[in-house]
Short mmCIF file of C-alpha atoms in Angstrom, two decimals:
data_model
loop_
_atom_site.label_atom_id
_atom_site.label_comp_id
_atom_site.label_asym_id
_atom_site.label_seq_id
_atom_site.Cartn_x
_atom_site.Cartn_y
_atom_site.Cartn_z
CA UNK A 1 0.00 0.00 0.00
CA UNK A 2 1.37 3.90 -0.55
CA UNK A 3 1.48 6.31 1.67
CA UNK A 4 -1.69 8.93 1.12
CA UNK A 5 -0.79 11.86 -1.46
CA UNK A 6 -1.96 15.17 0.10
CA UNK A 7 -4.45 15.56 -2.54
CA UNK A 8 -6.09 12.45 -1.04
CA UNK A 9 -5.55 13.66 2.63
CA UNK A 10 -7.12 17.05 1.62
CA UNK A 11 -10.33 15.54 -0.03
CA UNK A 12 -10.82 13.20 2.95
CA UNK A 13 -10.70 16.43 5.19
CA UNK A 14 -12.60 18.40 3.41
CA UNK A 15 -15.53 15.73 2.91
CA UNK A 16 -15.21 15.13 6.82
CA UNK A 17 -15.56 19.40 7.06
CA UNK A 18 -18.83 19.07 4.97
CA UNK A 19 -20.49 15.65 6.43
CA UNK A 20 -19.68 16.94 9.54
CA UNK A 21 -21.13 20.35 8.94
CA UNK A 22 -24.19 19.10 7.56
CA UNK A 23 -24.75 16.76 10.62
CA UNK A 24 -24.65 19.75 12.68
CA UNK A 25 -27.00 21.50 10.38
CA UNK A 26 -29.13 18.79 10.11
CA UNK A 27 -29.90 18.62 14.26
CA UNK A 28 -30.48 22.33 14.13
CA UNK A 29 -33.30 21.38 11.32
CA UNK A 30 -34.76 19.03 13.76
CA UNK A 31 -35.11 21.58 16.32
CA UNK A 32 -38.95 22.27 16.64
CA UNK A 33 -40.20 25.54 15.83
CA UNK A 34 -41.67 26.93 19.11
CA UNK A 35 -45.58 27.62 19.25
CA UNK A 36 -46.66 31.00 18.29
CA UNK A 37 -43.22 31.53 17.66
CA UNK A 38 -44.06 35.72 16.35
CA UNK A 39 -42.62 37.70 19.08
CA UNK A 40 -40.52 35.20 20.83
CA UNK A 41 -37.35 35.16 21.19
CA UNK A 42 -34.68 32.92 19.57
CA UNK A 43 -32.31 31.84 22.38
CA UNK A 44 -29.38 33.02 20.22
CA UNK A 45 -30.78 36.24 20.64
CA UNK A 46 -31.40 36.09 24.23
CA UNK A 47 -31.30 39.68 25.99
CA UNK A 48 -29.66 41.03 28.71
CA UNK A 49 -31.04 41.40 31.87
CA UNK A 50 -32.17 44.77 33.42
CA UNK A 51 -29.23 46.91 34.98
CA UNK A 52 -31.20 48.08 37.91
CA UNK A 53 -33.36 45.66 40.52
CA UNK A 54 -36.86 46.83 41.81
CA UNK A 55 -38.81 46.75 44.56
CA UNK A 56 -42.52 47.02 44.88
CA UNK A 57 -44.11 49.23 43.22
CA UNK A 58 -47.79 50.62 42.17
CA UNK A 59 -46.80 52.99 39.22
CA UNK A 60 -48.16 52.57 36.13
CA UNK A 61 -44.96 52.06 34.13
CA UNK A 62 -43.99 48.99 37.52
CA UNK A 63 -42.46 46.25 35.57
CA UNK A 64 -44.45 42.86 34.27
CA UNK A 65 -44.12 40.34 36.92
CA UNK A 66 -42.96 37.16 35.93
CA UNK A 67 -42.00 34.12 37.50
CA UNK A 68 -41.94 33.26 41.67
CA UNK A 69 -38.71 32.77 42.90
CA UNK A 70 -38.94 32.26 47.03
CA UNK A 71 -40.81 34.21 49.90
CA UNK A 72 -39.55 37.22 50.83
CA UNK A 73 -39.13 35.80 54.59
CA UNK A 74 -36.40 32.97 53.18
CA UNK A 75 -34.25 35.60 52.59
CA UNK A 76 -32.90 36.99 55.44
CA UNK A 77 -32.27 40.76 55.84
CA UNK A 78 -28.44 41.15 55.84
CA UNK A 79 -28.15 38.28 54.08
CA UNK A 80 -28.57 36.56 50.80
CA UNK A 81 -29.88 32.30 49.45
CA UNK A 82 -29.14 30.71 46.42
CA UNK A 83 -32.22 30.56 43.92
CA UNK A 84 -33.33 30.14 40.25
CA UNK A 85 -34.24 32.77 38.24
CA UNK A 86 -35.68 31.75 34.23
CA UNK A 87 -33.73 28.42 34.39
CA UNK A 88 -30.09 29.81 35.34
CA UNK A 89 -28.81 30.11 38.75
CA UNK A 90 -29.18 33.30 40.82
CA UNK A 91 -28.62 34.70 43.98
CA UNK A 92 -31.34 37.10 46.05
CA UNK A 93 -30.21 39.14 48.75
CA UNK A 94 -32.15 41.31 51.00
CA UNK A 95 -30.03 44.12 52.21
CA UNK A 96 -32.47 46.05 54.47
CA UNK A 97 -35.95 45.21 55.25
CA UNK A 98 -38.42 44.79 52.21
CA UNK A 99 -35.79 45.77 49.42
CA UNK A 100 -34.33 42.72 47.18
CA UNK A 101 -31.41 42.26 44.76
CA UNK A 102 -30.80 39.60 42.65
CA UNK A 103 -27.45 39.07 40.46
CA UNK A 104 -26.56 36.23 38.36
CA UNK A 105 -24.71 33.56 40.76
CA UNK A 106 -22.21 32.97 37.17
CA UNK A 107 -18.61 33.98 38.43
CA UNK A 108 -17.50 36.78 35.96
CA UNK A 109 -14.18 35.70 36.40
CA UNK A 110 -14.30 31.86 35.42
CA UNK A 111 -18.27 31.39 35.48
CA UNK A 112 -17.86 29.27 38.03
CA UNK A 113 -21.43 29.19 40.19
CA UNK A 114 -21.40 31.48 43.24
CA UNK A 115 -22.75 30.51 46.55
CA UNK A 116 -24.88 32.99 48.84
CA UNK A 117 -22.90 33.49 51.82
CA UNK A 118 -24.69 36.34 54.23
CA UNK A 119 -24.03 39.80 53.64
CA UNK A 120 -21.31 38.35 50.55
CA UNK A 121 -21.34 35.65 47.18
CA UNK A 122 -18.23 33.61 47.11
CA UNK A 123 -16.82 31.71 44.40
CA UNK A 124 -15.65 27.85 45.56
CA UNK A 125 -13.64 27.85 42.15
CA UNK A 126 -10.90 30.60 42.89
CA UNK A 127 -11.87 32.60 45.84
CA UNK A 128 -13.86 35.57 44.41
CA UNK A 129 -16.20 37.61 46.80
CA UNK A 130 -19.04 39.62 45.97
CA UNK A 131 -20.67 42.39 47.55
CA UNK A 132 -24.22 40.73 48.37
CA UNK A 133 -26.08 43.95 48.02
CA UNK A 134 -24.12 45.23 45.28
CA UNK A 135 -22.79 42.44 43.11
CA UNK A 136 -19.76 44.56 43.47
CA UNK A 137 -16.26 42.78 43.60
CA UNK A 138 -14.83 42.46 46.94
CA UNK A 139 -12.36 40.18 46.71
CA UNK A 140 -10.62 38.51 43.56
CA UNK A 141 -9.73 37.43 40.63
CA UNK A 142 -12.56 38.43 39.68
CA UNK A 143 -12.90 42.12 38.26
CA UNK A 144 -16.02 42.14 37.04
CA UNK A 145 -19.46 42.76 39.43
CA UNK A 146 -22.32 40.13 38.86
CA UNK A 147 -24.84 41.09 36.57
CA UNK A 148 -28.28 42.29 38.26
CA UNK A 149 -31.66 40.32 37.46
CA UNK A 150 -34.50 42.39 37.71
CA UNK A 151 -37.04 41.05 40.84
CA UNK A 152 -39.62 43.09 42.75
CA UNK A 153 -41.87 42.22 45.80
CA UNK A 154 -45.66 40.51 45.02
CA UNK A 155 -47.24 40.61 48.46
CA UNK A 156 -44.81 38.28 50.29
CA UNK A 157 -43.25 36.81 47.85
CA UNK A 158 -39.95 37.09 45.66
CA UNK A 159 -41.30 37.19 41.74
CA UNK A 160 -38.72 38.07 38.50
CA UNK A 161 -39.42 41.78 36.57
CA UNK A 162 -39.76 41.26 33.08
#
């Protein structure tokens, strides 16, 4: 047998770069469109989430309530629990009585998750502290604050601001 020409090497590659391609297409094609698909989303496109949390509110332009997340007496004041938030993990703190942050428990150094920890978020992968009531850095690698998720107060309980 002789050794492969590079002609031969480069068509084998190259028909490997295009099956495997249209594999990959092909289980994107198999993806099911979702129902009443005009207006949503696509999760490529996902946005950001709000800059600024809210608390309750009765104004007119208050922000669509969405999902529950815990009861506003889980979360201690001072202190912070670990929670969900639209599928991802977050973290809800409650800095002073009847006001509630939440920030996205993904370490913005290594997106590691981060653990609620009182009045502070730490990171078990490399040691980063956050600022429970901020998001704010306080100790690092990390340079980066946690991004804030939007949540107000329904009655007594913890909901996400959409």
């Amino acid at each position: 047998m002789s050794d492969p020409t590079r002609r031969t090497i480069l068509t084998i590659g190259s028909a490997g770069a295009i099956g495997g391609a249209l594999a990959l297409a092909g289980c994107a094609a198999d993806s099911p469109a979702p129902s009443g698909s005009a207006g949503t989303t696509p999760p490529s496109e996902v946005k950001p989430p709000p800059t600024e949390t809210t608390g309750p509110s009765t104004a007119p332009d208050a922000p669509a309530l969405g999902g529950d997340i815990a009861a506003v007496a889980d979360v201690p004041v001072g202190g912070s629990i670990d929670a969900t938030i639209h599928g991802q993990p977050a973290l809800i703190a409650q800095p002073t009585a009847g006001h509630v942050v939440a920030f996205s428990a993904i370490c913005t150094h290594q997106q590691c998750v981060v653990a609620a920890a009182g009045a502070e978020f730490h990171c078990p992968c490399h040691g980063s502290m956050y600022d429970a009531a901020t998001g704010d850095v306080v100790q690092g690698p990390a340079i980066d604050p946690l991004p804030p998720i939007a949540v107000a107060i329904s009655g007594d309980r913890i909901v996400a601001a959409s």
